mmCIF file of C-alpha atoms in Angstrom:
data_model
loop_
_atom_site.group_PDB
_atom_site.id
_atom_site.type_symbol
_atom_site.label_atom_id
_atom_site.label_comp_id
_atom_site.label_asym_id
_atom_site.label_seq_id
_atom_site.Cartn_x
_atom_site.Cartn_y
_atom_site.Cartn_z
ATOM 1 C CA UNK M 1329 0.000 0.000 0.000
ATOM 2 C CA UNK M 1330 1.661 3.238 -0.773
ATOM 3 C CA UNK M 1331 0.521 6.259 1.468
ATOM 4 C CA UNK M 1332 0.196 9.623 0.325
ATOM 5 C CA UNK M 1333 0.305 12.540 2.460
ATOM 6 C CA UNK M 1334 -1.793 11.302 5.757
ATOM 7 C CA UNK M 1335 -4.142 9.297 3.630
ATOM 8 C CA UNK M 1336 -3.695 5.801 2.176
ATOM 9 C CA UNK M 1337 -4.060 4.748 -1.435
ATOM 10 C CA UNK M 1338 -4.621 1.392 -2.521
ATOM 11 C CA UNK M 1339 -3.234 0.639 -5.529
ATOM 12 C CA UNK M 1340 -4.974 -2.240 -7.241
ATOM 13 C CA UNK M 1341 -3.018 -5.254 -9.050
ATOM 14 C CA UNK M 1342 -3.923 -5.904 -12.460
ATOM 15 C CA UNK M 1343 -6.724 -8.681 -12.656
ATOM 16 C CA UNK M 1344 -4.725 -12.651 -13.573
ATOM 17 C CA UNK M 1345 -7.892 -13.671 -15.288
ATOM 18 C CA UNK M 1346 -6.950 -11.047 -18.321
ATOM 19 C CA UNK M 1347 -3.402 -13.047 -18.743
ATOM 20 C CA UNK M 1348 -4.698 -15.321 -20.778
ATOM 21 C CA UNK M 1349 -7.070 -13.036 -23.079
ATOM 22 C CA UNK M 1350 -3.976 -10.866 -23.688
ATOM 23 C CA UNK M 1351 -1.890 -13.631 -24.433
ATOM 24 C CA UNK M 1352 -4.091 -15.361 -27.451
ATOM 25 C CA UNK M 1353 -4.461 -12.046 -29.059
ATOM 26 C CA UNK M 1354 -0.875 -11.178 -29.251
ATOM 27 C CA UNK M 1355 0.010 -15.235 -30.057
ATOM 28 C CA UNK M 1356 -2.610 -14.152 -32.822
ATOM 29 C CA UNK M 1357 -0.616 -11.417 -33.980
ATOM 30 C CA UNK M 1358 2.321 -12.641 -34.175
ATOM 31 C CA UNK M 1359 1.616 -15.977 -35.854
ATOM 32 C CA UNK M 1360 -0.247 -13.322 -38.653
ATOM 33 C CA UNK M 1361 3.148 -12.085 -39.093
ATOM 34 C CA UNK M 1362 2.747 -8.869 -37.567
ATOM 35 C CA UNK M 1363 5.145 -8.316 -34.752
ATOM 36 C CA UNK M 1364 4.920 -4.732 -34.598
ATOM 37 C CA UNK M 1365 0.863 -4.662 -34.244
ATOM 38 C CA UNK M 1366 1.788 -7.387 -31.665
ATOM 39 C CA UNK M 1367 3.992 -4.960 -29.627
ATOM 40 C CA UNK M 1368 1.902 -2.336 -30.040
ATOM 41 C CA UNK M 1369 -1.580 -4.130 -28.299
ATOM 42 C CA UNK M 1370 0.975 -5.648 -25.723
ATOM 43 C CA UNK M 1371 2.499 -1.916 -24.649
ATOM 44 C CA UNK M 1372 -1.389 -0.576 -25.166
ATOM 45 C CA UNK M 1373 -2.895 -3.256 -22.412
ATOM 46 C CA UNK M 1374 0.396 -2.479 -19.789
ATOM 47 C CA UNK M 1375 -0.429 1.120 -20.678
ATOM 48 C CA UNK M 1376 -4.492 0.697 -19.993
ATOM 49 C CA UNK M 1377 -3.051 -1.740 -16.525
ATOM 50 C CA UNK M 1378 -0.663 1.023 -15.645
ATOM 51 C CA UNK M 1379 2.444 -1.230 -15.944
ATOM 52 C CA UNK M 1380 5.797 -0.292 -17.083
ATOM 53 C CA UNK M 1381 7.026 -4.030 -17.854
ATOM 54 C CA UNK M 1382 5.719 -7.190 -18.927
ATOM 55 C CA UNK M 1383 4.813 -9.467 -15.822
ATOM 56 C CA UNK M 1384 6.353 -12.530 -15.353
ATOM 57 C CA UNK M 1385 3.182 -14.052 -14.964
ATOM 58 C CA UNK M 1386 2.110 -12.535 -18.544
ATOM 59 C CA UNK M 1387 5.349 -13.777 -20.086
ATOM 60 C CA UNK M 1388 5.103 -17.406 -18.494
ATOM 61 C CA UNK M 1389 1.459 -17.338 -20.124
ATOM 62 C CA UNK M 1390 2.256 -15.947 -23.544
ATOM 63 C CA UNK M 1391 5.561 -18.262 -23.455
ATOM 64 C CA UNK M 1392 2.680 -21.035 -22.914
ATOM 65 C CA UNK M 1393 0.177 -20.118 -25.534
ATOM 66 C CA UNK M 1394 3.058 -20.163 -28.343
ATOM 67 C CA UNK M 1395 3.750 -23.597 -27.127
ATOM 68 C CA UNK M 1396 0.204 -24.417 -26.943
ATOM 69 C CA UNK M 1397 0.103 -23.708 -30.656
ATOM 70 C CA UNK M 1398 3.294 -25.525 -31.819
ATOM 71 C CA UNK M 1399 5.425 -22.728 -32.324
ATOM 72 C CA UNK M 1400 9.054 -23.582 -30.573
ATOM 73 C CA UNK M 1401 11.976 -20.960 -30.083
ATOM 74 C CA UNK M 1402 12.070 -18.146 -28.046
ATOM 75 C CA UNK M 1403 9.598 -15.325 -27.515
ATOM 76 C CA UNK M 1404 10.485 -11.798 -28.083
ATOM 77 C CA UNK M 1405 9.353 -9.241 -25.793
ATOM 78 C CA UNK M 1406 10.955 -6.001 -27.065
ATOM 79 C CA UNK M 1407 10.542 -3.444 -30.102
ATOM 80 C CA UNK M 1408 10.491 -5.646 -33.448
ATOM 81 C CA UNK M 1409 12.059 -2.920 -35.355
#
């Protein structure tokens, strides 16, 4: 809990149930062979979550769902360009 001035603020984590929902769609993309639209809706839903960094639980299930679907090799996280 972070505390500002005499009051407190609760600062809500990000709901686990979207993981997976965020995961397909930017498997989706990137299978489509658009990386960049792929980083883009990633950096959009940390942005709307008000993250600065992929989660470790977010990369476990994205790392899962390209497994899920075949696909072997590393997963890239950063800018495609």
């Amino acid at each position: 809990m972070e505390t500002v001035g005499s009051s407190a603020q609760i600062i809500p984590f990000p709901d686990p149930k979207r993981w997976s929902a965020i995961a397909k769609i930017y498997i989706d993309y990137l299978t489509l062979g658009d990386p960049r639209a792929a980083f883009f809706y990633l950096e959009y839903q940390l942005t709307a979550l008000n993250l600065k960094e992929v989660p470790t639980v977010l990369k476990r299930e994205i790392e899962r769902e390209y497994r899920k679907r075949g696909f072997r090799g590393p997963v890239y996280f950063g800018k495609p360009w």
